[in-house]
Amino acid sequence: MPRALITGITGQDGSYLAEALLADGFEVHGLVRPHRDLASSAIAHLVNDPALHGQRLFLHRADLAEPATLRRALLATQPDELYHLAGPSHVGLSFELPESTCHGVAFGALRWLEMLRDLPRPPRFFQATSAEIFGRPALAPQDEQTPSVPVTPYGCAMAFARHLVGVYRASYGLFACCGILYNHESPRRGESFVTRKICRAAAAIRQGHQQELWLGDLDAARDWGHARDYVQAMRLMLRHDQPADYVLATGQLHTVRDVLEVAFGVVGLDWRRYVKSDPGLLRPAEPARLVGNTAKARQDLGWSPTTSFEDLIREMTEAEVRASTDSRPSAS
Ligand code: GDP
């Protein structure tokens, strides 16, 4: 049975990827931080399935800041494919925590690459990077040739990781690939990201649990896709003949205002009555015109996203409505 090792398995992307690899017939190993509570994680449903957990899904306690724990897990599992998805993921927070962001992202990649370099049969390696590496590109859409000119600490760290993967691929012949991921969301997205924040608020306001929603820049625009689509591309990249980097995106820009329109529309409310502006949520610098060209992924991998922006935000809002209905105490 082919074997995969996933860092960040308890997160949004890791959980969808674990589902996809289990469906492919893989034995899936995931690294989990020592104190991570699995019951509240995005893989709770997999962990609670006795046909999977301990049979084809195995979790190993490890910490990215403790290289020995990574090495041990790597040697114990000897995977065919290694997906490195763990690490700091919040762009806004990277202005507050620049050192830990740079350390986590950049050294996280470096550690794996150094370990793989020493193995006689290294696994194929996927590194998640971000469209934040492009910063404020002169041209839109961006592709794999677009220069990295990041404007955030997170973007700088991701650019380092991306270039390092290229160096190790060329210098040591590793089958190592980067996904240059544009924003990707789902009902499993962290609550501080703007799509999830808006969808949660729309459901809570509809149900009378919340009165208002404080946001930063409503004109900020992103290329938002569904995480479930993007993990499909990660697997395809590691099964392709040649290792390469790929832009994963939808090719369409939408604003925070568009998210508000769809999410509040799903619950039948006018967002203008509830949204308030919080200058504290404005960022010192915003990337501009980040929209991806996925021609290479379409051509080499036969990949294209399947979920539209409207369907994505609808799915997220409906999930929030269900979650807040389920958690409400019953009237009896
Ligand atoms: P990011 O692209 O990884 O930073 O994803 P986010 O979901 O955190 O932010 C997407 C965009 O929404 C950014 O341009 C933010 O400036 C903008 N935005 C506006 N209001 C908010 C807010 O209240 N929270 C967050 N997280 N982003 C906001």
mmCIF file of C-alpha atoms and ligand atoms in Angstrom:
data_model
loop_
_atom_site.group_PDB
_atom_site.id
_atom_site.type_symbol
_atom_site.label_atom_id
_atom_site.label_comp_id
_atom_site.label_asym_id
_atom_site.label_seq_id
_atom_site.Cartn_x
_atom_site.Cartn_y
_atom_site.Cartn_z
ATOM 1 C CA MET A 1 0.000 0.000 0.000
ATOM 2 C CA PRO A 2 1.516 3.410 -0.895
ATOM 3 C CA ARG A 3 2.202 5.620 2.095
ATOM 4 C CA ALA A 4 1.889 9.368 2.606
ATOM 5 C CA LEU A 5 3.034 11.613 5.435
ATOM 6 C CA ILE A 6 1.202 14.906 5.982
ATOM 7 C CA THR A 7 2.257 17.797 8.213
ATOM 8 C CA GLY A 8 -0.666 20.021 9.143
ATOM 9 C CA ILE A 9 -3.114 17.123 8.878
ATOM 10 C CA THR A 10 -5.421 18.649 11.508
ATOM 11 C CA GLY A 11 -5.950 21.805 9.449
ATOM 12 C CA GLN A 12 -8.216 22.661 6.544
ATOM 13 C CA ASP A 13 -5.956 21.479 3.707
ATOM 14 C CA GLY A 14 -4.487 18.536 5.607
ATOM 15 C CA SER A 15 -7.901 17.140 6.414
ATOM 16 C CA TYR A 16 -9.148 17.330 2.818
ATOM 17 C CA LEU A 17 -5.870 15.873 1.595
ATOM 18 C CA ALA A 18 -6.061 12.988 4.090
ATOM 19 C CA GLU A 19 -9.570 12.205 2.821
ATOM 20 C CA ALA A 20 -8.377 12.260 -0.794
ATOM 21 C CA LEU A 21 -5.340 10.047 -0.120
ATOM 22 C CA LEU A 22 -7.383 7.546 1.893
ATOM 23 C CA ALA A 23 -9.797 7.392 -1.054
ATOM 24 C CA ASP A 24 -6.784 6.739 -3.323
ATOM 25 C CA GLY A 25 -5.938 3.654 -1.235
ATOM 26 C CA PHE A 26 -2.980 5.197 0.644
ATOM 27 C CA GLU A 27 -1.866 4.515 4.173
ATOM 28 C CA VAL A 28 -1.892 8.014 5.633
ATOM 29 C CA HIS A 29 0.377 9.216 8.434
ATOM 30 C CA GLY A 30 -0.114 12.631 9.963
ATOM 31 C CA LEU A 31 2.057 14.715 12.253
ATOM 32 C CA VAL A 32 0.192 16.290 15.126
ATOM 33 C CA ARG A 33 1.535 18.762 17.666
ATOM 34 C CA PRO A 34 1.958 17.186 21.123
ATOM 35 C CA HIS A 35 -0.939 19.015 22.803
ATOM 36 C CA ARG A 36 -3.297 19.321 19.824
ATOM 37 C CA ASP A 37 -6.848 18.360 20.734
ATOM 38 C CA LEU A 38 -8.050 16.073 17.938
ATOM 39 C CA ALA A 39 -11.725 16.173 18.933
ATOM 40 C CA SER A 40 -11.946 19.832 17.877
ATOM 41 C CA SER A 41 -9.803 19.428 14.754
ATOM 42 C CA ALA A 42 -10.822 19.059 11.113
ATOM 43 C CA ILE A 43 -9.931 15.331 11.206
ATOM 44 C CA ALA A 44 -12.173 14.429 14.180
ATOM 45 C CA HIS A 45 -14.465 12.458 11.830
ATOM 46 C CA LEU A 46 -11.511 10.405 10.522
ATOM 47 C CA VAL A 47 -10.053 9.806 13.979
ATOM 48 C CA ASN A 48 -13.442 8.596 15.226
ATOM 49 C CA ASP A 49 -13.754 6.060 12.404
ATOM 50 C CA PRO A 50 -12.442 2.704 13.719
ATOM 51 C CA ALA A 51 -12.113 1.379 10.166
ATOM 52 C CA LEU A 52 -9.529 4.122 9.503
ATOM 53 C CA HIS A 53 -7.774 5.234 12.680
ATOM 54 C CA GLY A 54 -5.069 2.717 13.576
ATOM 55 C CA GLN A 55 -5.832 0.772 10.388
ATOM 56 C CA ARG A 56 -4.965 3.115 7.482
ATOM 57 C CA LEU A 57 -4.668 6.429 9.295
ATOM 58 C CA PHE A 58 -1.872 6.880 11.841
ATOM 59 C CA LEU A 59 -1.022 9.982 13.833
ATOM 60 C CA HIS A 60 2.397 10.823 15.228
ATOM 61 C CA ARG A 61 3.082 13.473 17.839
ATOM 62 C CA ALA A 62 5.770 15.835 16.542
ATOM 63 C CA ASP A 63 6.693 19.505 16.632
ATOM 64 C CA LEU A 64 8.056 21.452 13.684
ATOM 65 C CA ALA A 65 10.384 23.306 16.024
ATOM 66 C CA GLU A 66 11.909 20.003 17.195
ATOM 67 C CA PRO A 67 13.720 18.536 14.176
ATOM 68 C CA ALA A 68 14.436 15.239 15.952
ATOM 69 C CA THR A 69 10.690 14.537 16.200
ATOM 70 C CA LEU A 70 10.346 15.094 12.440
ATOM 71 C CA ARG A 71 13.283 12.867 11.600
ATOM 72 C CA ARG A 72 11.926 10.116 13.816
ATOM 73 C CA ALA A 73 8.505 10.259 12.167
ATOM 74 C CA LEU A 74 10.063 10.285 8.708
ATOM 75 C CA LEU A 75 12.256 7.252 9.406
ATOM 76 C CA ALA A 76 9.434 5.364 11.132
ATOM 77 C CA THR A 77 6.930 5.897 8.319
ATOM 78 C CA GLN A 78 9.192 5.869 5.210
ATOM 79 C CA PRO A 79 6.559 7.549 3.056
ATOM 80 C CA ASP A 80 6.328 7.569 -0.736
ATOM 81 C CA GLU A 81 4.855 11.067 -0.645
ATOM 82 C CA LEU A 82 5.444 13.848 1.899
ATOM 83 C CA TYR A 83 3.114 16.846 2.003
ATOM 84 C CA HIS A 84 4.372 19.747 4.108
ATOM 85 C CA LEU A 85 1.329 21.881 4.867
ATOM 86 C CA ALA A 86 1.986 22.887 8.482
ATOM 87 C CA GLY A 87 3.185 26.291 9.582
ATOM 88 C CA PRO A 88 2.003 29.803 10.305
ATOM 89 C CA SER A 89 -0.773 30.710 7.859
ATOM 90 C CA HIS A 90 -1.971 34.164 8.838
ATOM 91 C CA VAL A 91 -0.742 37.050 6.710
ATOM 92 C CA GLY A 92 -2.113 39.819 8.959
ATOM 93 C CA LEU A 93 -0.574 38.223 12.045
ATOM 94 C CA SER A 94 2.810 38.015 10.318
ATOM 95 C CA PHE A 95 3.201 41.765 10.900
ATOM 96 C CA GLU A 96 2.783 41.165 14.642
ATOM 97 C CA LEU A 97 4.849 37.955 14.756
ATOM 98 C CA PRO A 98 7.424 38.344 11.970
ATOM 99 C CA GLU A 99 10.172 36.241 13.552
ATOM 100 C CA SER A 100 8.059 33.212 14.386
ATOM 101 C CA THR A 101 6.370 33.433 10.975
ATOM 102 C CA CYS A 102 9.666 33.521 9.094
ATOM 103 C CA HIS A 103 11.166 30.848 11.270
ATOM 104 C CA GLY A 104 8.179 28.515 10.986
ATOM 105 C CA VAL A 105 7.710 28.855 7.241
ATOM 106 C CA ALA A 106 11.279 29.153 5.986
ATOM 107 C CA PHE A 107 13.070 26.794 8.366
ATOM 108 C CA GLY A 108 10.184 24.335 8.210
ATOM 109 C CA ALA A 109 10.875 23.832 4.503
ATOM 110 C CA LEU A 110 14.650 23.825 4.956
ATOM 111 C CA ARG A 111 14.541 21.120 7.624
ATOM 112 C CA TRP A 112 12.560 18.718 5.468
ATOM 113 C CA LEU A 113 14.735 19.330 2.423
ATOM 114 C CA GLU A 114 17.912 18.689 4.406
ATOM 115 C CA MET A 115 16.491 15.458 5.801
ATOM 116 C CA LEU A 116 15.327 14.244 2.388
ATOM 117 C CA ARG A 117 18.676 14.990 0.839
ATOM 118 C CA ASP A 118 20.294 12.425 3.148
ATOM 119 C CA LEU A 119 17.889 9.577 2.362
ATOM 120 C CA PRO A 120 18.777 6.867 -0.165
ATOM 121 C CA ARG A 121 15.143 6.815 -1.447
ATOM 122 C CA PRO A 122 13.600 10.172 -0.551
ATOM 123 C CA PRO A 123 9.833 10.563 -0.823
ATOM 124 C CA ARG A 124 8.329 12.938 -3.344
ATOM 125 C CA PHE A 125 7.905 16.264 -1.549
ATOM 126 C CA PHE A 126 5.159 18.878 -1.724
ATOM 127 C CA GLN A 127 5.666 22.316 -0.177
ATOM 128 C CA ALA A 128 2.665 24.599 0.233
ATOM 129 C CA THR A 129 3.529 28.191 -0.645
ATOM 130 C CA SER A 130 1.375 31.201 -1.293
ATOM 131 C CA ALA A 131 0.436 33.832 -3.851
ATOM 132 C CA GLU A 132 1.664 36.308 -1.212
ATOM 133 C CA ILE A 133 5.128 35.774 -2.749
ATOM 134 C CA PHE A 134 4.013 38.008 -5.648
ATOM 135 C CA GLY A 135 3.119 41.043 -3.506
ATOM 136 C CA ARG A 136 2.017 43.819 -5.860
ATOM 137 C CA PRO A 137 2.764 42.342 -9.273
ATOM 138 C CA ALA A 138 2.894 44.651 -12.273
ATOM 139 C CA LEU A 139 0.956 42.131 -14.352
ATOM 140 C CA ALA A 140 -2.185 40.117 -13.729
ATOM 141 C CA PRO A 141 -2.817 37.224 -13.841
ATOM 142 C CA GLN A 142 0.387 35.800 -12.370
ATOM 143 C CA ASP A 143 1.977 32.511 -13.353
ATOM 144 C CA GLU A 144 5.006 30.426 -12.371
ATOM 145 C CA GLN A 145 7.361 32.920 -14.098
ATOM 146 C CA THR A 146 6.097 35.994 -12.240
ATOM 147 C CA PRO A 147 8.886 37.472 -10.051
ATOM 148 C CA SER A 148 8.572 37.206 -6.270
ATOM 149 C CA VAL A 149 8.236 40.695 -4.778
ATOM 150 C CA PRO A 150 6.454 40.085 -1.480
ATOM 151 C CA VAL A 151 5.001 42.941 0.578
ATOM 152 C CA THR A 152 4.337 41.061 3.823
ATOM 153 C CA PRO A 153 6.604 39.140 6.228
ATOM 154 C CA TYR A 154 4.560 36.013 5.452
ATOM 155 C CA GLY A 155 5.119 36.552 1.729
ATOM 156 C CA CYS A 156 8.887 36.934 2.285
ATOM 157 C CA ALA A 157 9.059 33.659 4.218
ATOM 158 C CA MET A 158 7.035 31.853 1.563
ATOM 159 C CA ALA A 159 9.258 33.226 -1.213
ATOM 160 C CA PHE A 160 12.280 31.839 0.653
ATOM 161 C CA ALA A 161 10.608 28.402 0.920
ATOM 162 C CA ARG A 162 9.661 28.408 -2.751
ATOM 163 C CA HIS A 163 13.159 29.302 -3.955
ATOM 164 C CA LEU A 164 14.772 26.803 -1.611
ATOM 165 C CA VAL A 165 12.668 23.963 -3.017
ATOM 166 C CA GLY A 166 13.906 24.968 -6.482
ATOM 167 C CA VAL A 167 17.514 24.935 -5.252
ATOM 168 C CA TYR A 168 17.208 21.446 -3.738
ATOM 169 C CA ARG A 169 15.397 20.141 -6.820
ATOM 170 C CA ALA A 170 18.166 21.393 -9.108
ATOM 171 C CA SER A 171 21.118 20.629 -6.822
ATOM 172 C CA TYR A 172 20.188 17.247 -5.372
ATOM 173 C CA GLY A 173 17.646 15.871 -7.849
ATOM 174 C CA LEU A 174 14.841 15.752 -5.277
ATOM 175 C CA PHE A 175 11.321 15.299 -6.613
ATOM 176 C CA ALA A 176 10.182 18.443 -4.828
ATOM 177 C CA CYS A 177 7.292 20.682 -5.882
ATOM 178 C CA CYS A 178 5.681 23.879 -4.673
ATOM 179 C CA GLY A 179 2.037 24.717 -4.952
ATOM 180 C CA ILE A 180 1.710 28.497 -5.273
ATOM 181 C CA LEU A 181 -1.658 28.604 -3.621
ATOM 182 C CA TYR A 182 -4.053 31.490 -3.915
ATOM 183 C CA ASN A 183 -6.550 31.898 -1.064
ATOM 184 C CA HIS A 184 -8.525 28.735 -0.573
ATOM 185 C CA GLU A 185 -11.402 28.432 1.803
ATOM 186 C CA SER A 186 -14.031 25.987 3.058
ATOM 187 C CA PRO A 187 -16.222 25.416 6.109
ATOM 188 C CA ARG A 188 -12.985 24.165 7.747
ATOM 189 C CA ARG A 189 -11.138 27.485 7.264
ATOM 190 C CA GLY A 190 -9.726 29.114 10.414
ATOM 191 C CA GLU A 191 -12.138 31.550 12.026
ATOM 192 C CA SER A 192 -9.899 34.591 11.690
ATOM 193 C CA PHE A 193 -9.891 34.503 7.859
ATOM 194 C CA VAL A 194 -12.293 36.959 6.341
ATOM 195 C CA THR A 195 -14.522 34.510 4.425
ATOM 196 C CA ARG A 196 -15.164 32.331 7.469
ATOM 197 C CA LYS A 197 -15.581 35.377 9.699
ATOM 198 C CA ILE A 198 -18.241 36.791 7.368
ATOM 199 C CA CYS A 199 -20.094 33.485 6.869
ATOM 200 C CA ARG A 200 -20.156 32.851 10.623
ATOM 201 C CA ALA A 201 -21.390 36.356 11.297
ATOM 202 C CA ALA A 202 -24.134 36.113 8.659
ATOM 203 C CA ALA A 203 -25.466 32.935 10.320
ATOM 204 C CA ALA A 204 -25.133 34.357 13.853
ATOM 205 C CA ILE A 205 -26.848 37.652 12.952
ATOM 206 C CA ARG A 206 -29.680 35.779 11.200
ATOM 207 C CA GLN A 207 -30.209 33.717 14.358
ATOM 208 C CA GLY A 208 -30.023 36.732 16.653
ATOM 209 C CA HIS A 209 -26.761 35.706 18.362
ATOM 210 C CA GLN A 210 -24.747 38.649 17.002
ATOM 211 C CA GLN A 211 -25.713 42.246 16.183
ATOM 212 C CA GLU A 212 -22.859 43.605 14.090
ATOM 213 C CA LEU A 213 -19.737 42.648 12.171
ATOM 214 C CA TRP A 214 -16.477 44.622 12.332
ATOM 215 C CA LEU A 215 -14.275 44.419 9.241
ATOM 216 C CA GLY A 216 -11.228 46.093 7.679
ATOM 217 C CA ASP A 217 -10.869 46.888 3.984
ATOM 218 C CA LEU A 218 -14.036 45.918 2.087
ATOM 219 C CA ASP A 219 -12.429 46.655 -1.279
ATOM 220 C CA ALA A 220 -9.606 44.153 -0.695
ATOM 221 C CA ALA A 221 -9.780 41.591 -3.475
ATOM 222 C CA ARG A 222 -8.626 37.994 -3.608
ATOM 223 C CA ASP A 223 -8.720 34.995 -5.924
ATOM 224 C CA TRP A 224 -10.737 32.681 -3.635
ATOM 225 C CA GLY A 225 -11.131 28.957 -4.403
ATOM 226 C CA HIS A 226 -12.272 25.840 -2.550
ATOM 227 C CA ALA A 227 -9.591 23.983 -0.535
ATOM 228 C CA ARG A 228 -11.042 20.626 -1.635
ATOM 229 C CA ASP A 229 -10.138 21.463 -5.234
ATOM 230 C CA TYR A 230 -6.599 22.562 -4.344
ATOM 231 C CA VAL A 231 -5.610 19.364 -2.511
ATOM 232 C CA GLN A 232 -6.506 17.410 -5.654
ATOM 233 C CA ALA A 233 -3.815 19.365 -7.490
ATOM 234 C CA MET A 234 -1.242 18.611 -4.752
ATOM 235 C CA ARG A 235 -1.656 14.844 -5.297
ATOM 236 C CA LEU A 236 -1.495 15.233 -9.068
ATOM 237 C CA MET A 237 1.738 17.216 -8.784
ATOM 238 C CA LEU A 238 3.498 14.406 -6.912
ATOM 239 C CA ARG A 239 2.295 11.785 -9.418
ATOM 240 C CA HIS A 240 3.441 13.728 -12.506
ATOM 241 C CA ASP A 241 6.583 12.642 -14.466
ATOM 242 C CA GLN A 242 8.552 15.783 -13.609
ATOM 243 C CA PRO A 243 8.708 17.860 -10.437
ATOM 244 C CA ALA A 244 7.706 21.498 -10.905
ATOM 245 C CA ASP A 245 5.970 24.435 -9.228
ATOM 246 C CA TYR A 246 2.360 25.190 -10.081
ATOM 247 C CA VAL A 247 0.027 28.121 -9.556
ATOM 248 C CA LEU A 248 -3.253 26.902 -8.054
ATOM 249 C CA ALA A 249 -6.033 29.457 -8.347
ATOM 250 C CA THR A 250 -9.422 30.142 -9.902
ATOM 251 C CA GLY A 251 -8.343 33.038 -12.126
ATOM 252 C CA GLN A 252 -11.152 35.234 -10.744
ATOM 253 C CA LEU A 253 -10.937 38.192 -8.395
ATOM 254 C CA HIS A 254 -13.636 38.984 -5.867
ATOM 255 C CA THR A 255 -13.779 41.613 -3.124
ATOM 256 C CA VAL A 256 -14.653 41.313 0.560
ATOM 257 C CA ARG A 257 -17.872 43.136 -0.438
ATOM 258 C CA ASP A 258 -18.698 40.252 -2.845
ATOM 259 C CA VAL A 259 -18.284 37.766 0.027
ATOM 260 C CA LEU A 260 -20.698 39.885 2.085
ATOM 261 C CA GLU A 261 -23.258 39.980 -0.752
ATOM 262 C CA VAL A 262 -23.323 36.207 -1.179
ATOM 263 C CA ALA A 263 -23.121 35.217 2.511
ATOM 264 C CA PHE A 264 -25.766 37.655 3.744
ATOM 265 C CA GLY A 265 -27.846 36.876 0.635
ATOM 266 C CA VAL A 266 -27.923 33.184 1.667
ATOM 267 C CA VAL A 267 -29.513 34.132 5.009
ATOM 268 C CA GLY A 268 -31.780 36.793 3.470
ATOM 269 C CA LEU A 269 -30.196 39.879 5.089
ATOM 270 C CA ASP A 270 -28.748 43.174 3.791
ATOM 271 C CA TRP A 271 -25.123 43.288 5.016
ATOM 272 C CA ARG A 272 -25.050 47.119 4.917
ATOM 273 C CA ARG A 273 -27.189 47.236 8.054
ATOM 274 C CA TYR A 274 -24.694 45.231 10.130
ATOM 275 C CA VAL A 275 -21.143 45.831 8.887
ATOM 276 C CA LYS A 276 -18.981 48.356 10.757
ATOM 277 C CA SER A 277 -15.518 49.561 9.839
ATOM 278 C CA ASP A 278 -12.613 48.823 12.211
ATOM 279 C CA PRO A 279 -9.461 50.753 11.212
ATOM 280 C CA GLY A 280 -7.487 48.372 13.459
ATOM 281 C CA LEU A 281 -8.198 45.600 10.940
ATOM 282 C CA LEU A 282 -6.567 47.475 8.052
ATOM 283 C CA ARG A 283 -3.160 46.038 7.135
ATOM 284 C CA PRO A 284 0.059 48.086 6.886
ATOM 285 C CA ALA A 285 0.408 46.816 3.290
ATOM 286 C CA GLU A 286 -1.952 44.888 1.034
ATOM 287 C CA PRO A 287 -0.996 42.813 -1.975
ATOM 288 C CA ALA A 288 -2.692 44.003 -5.154
ATOM 289 C CA ARG A 289 -4.277 42.282 -8.131
ATOM 290 C CA LEU A 290 -3.382 38.790 -6.965
ATOM 291 C CA VAL A 291 -5.102 36.546 -9.461
ATOM 292 C CA GLY A 292 -3.638 33.314 -10.781
ATOM 293 C CA ASN A 293 -3.146 31.856 -14.255
ATOM 294 C CA THR A 294 -3.444 28.063 -14.006
ATOM 295 C CA ALA A 295 -2.619 27.226 -17.640
ATOM 296 C CA LYS A 296 0.359 25.085 -16.606
ATOM 297 C CA ALA A 297 -1.642 23.031 -14.066
ATOM 298 C CA ARG A 298 -4.410 22.573 -16.622
ATOM 299 C CA GLN A 299 -1.998 21.441 -19.294
ATOM 300 C CA ASP A 300 0.390 19.219 -17.282
ATOM 301 C CA LEU A 301 -1.929 17.889 -14.605
ATOM 302 C CA GLY A 302 -5.345 18.162 -16.230
ATOM 303 C CA TRP A 303 -6.407 20.097 -13.125
ATOM 304 C CA SER A 304 -8.939 22.877 -12.878
ATOM 305 C CA PRO A 305 -11.025 24.109 -9.963
ATOM 306 C CA THR A 306 -14.606 22.830 -9.863
ATOM 307 C CA THR A 307 -16.297 25.047 -7.256
ATOM 308 C CA SER A 308 -17.449 28.571 -8.134
ATOM 309 C CA PHE A 309 -17.025 31.525 -5.765
ATOM 310 C CA GLU A 310 -20.790 31.714 -5.163
ATOM 311 C CA ASP A 311 -21.036 27.979 -4.394
ATOM 312 C CA LEU A 312 -18.036 28.214 -2.055
ATOM 313 C CA ILE A 313 -19.486 31.060 0.028
ATOM 314 C CA ARG A 314 -22.932 29.446 -0.034
ATOM 315 C CA GLU A 315 -21.508 26.131 1.247
ATOM 316 C CA MET A 316 -19.603 27.951 4.009
ATOM 317 C CA THR A 317 -22.619 29.987 5.101
ATOM 318 C CA GLU A 318 -24.969 27.003 5.070
ATOM 319 C CA ALA A 319 -22.451 25.050 7.184
ATOM 320 C CA GLU A 320 -22.442 27.911 9.729
ATOM 321 C CA VAL A 321 -26.229 28.022 9.828
ATOM 322 C CA ARG A 322 -26.312 24.259 10.466
ATOM 323 C CA ALA A 323 -23.571 24.469 13.123
ATOM 324 C CA SER A 324 -25.246 27.261 15.052
ATOM 325 C CA THR A 325 -28.653 25.539 14.824
ATOM 326 C CA ASP A 326 -27.128 22.268 16.092
ATOM 327 C CA SER A 327 -25.374 23.982 19.005
ATOM 328 C CA ARG A 328 -28.499 25.852 20.180
ATOM 329 C CA PRO A 329 -30.063 24.338 23.308
ATOM 330 C CA SER A 330 -33.363 22.622 22.450
ATOM 331 C CA ALA A 331 -36.579 24.342 23.581
ATOM 332 C CA SER A 332 -37.883 21.311 25.493
HETATM 333 P P1 GDP B 1 -5.093 36.490 3.545
HETATM 334 O O1 GDP B 1 -5.164 36.878 2.102
HETATM 335 O O2 GDP B 1 -4.381 35.214 3.752
HETATM 336 O O3 GDP B 1 -4.595 37.582 4.400
HETATM 337 O O4 GDP B 1 -6.602 36.142 3.981
HETATM 338 P P2 GDP B 1 -7.638 36.899 4.936
HETATM 339 O O5 GDP B 1 -8.909 36.138 4.819
HETATM 340 O O6 GDP B 1 -7.085 37.071 6.316
HETATM 341 O O7 GDP B 1 -7.783 38.349 4.305
HETATM 342 C C1 GDP B 1 -8.257 38.535 3.004
HETATM 343 C C2 GDP B 1 -8.466 40.005 2.759
HETATM 344 O O8 GDP B 1 -9.566 40.473 3.518
HETATM 345 C C3 GDP B 1 -7.272 40.879 3.180
HETATM 346 O O9 GDP B 1 -7.011 41.774 2.126
HETATM 347 C C4 GDP B 1 -7.762 41.629 4.392
HETATM 348 O O10 GDP B 1 -7.197 42.933 4.501
HETATM 349 C C5 GDP B 1 -9.251 41.730 4.088
HETATM 350 N N1 GDP B 1 -10.060 41.927 5.310
HETATM 351 C C6 GDP B 1 -10.977 42.906 5.509
HETATM 352 N N2 GDP B 1 -11.521 42.792 6.733
HETATM 353 C C7 GDP B 1 -10.927 41.726 7.328
HETATM 354 C C8 GDP B 1 -11.088 41.120 8.619
HETATM 355 O O11 GDP B 1 -11.875 41.541 9.457
HETATM 356 N N3 GDP B 1 -10.321 40.025 8.867
HETATM 357 C C9 GDP B 1 -9.440 39.518 7.939
HETATM 358 N N4 GDP B 1 -8.732 38.417 8.238
HETATM 359 N N5 GDP B 1 -9.270 40.085 6.715
HETATM 360 C C10 GDP B 1 -10.007 41.177 6.415
#
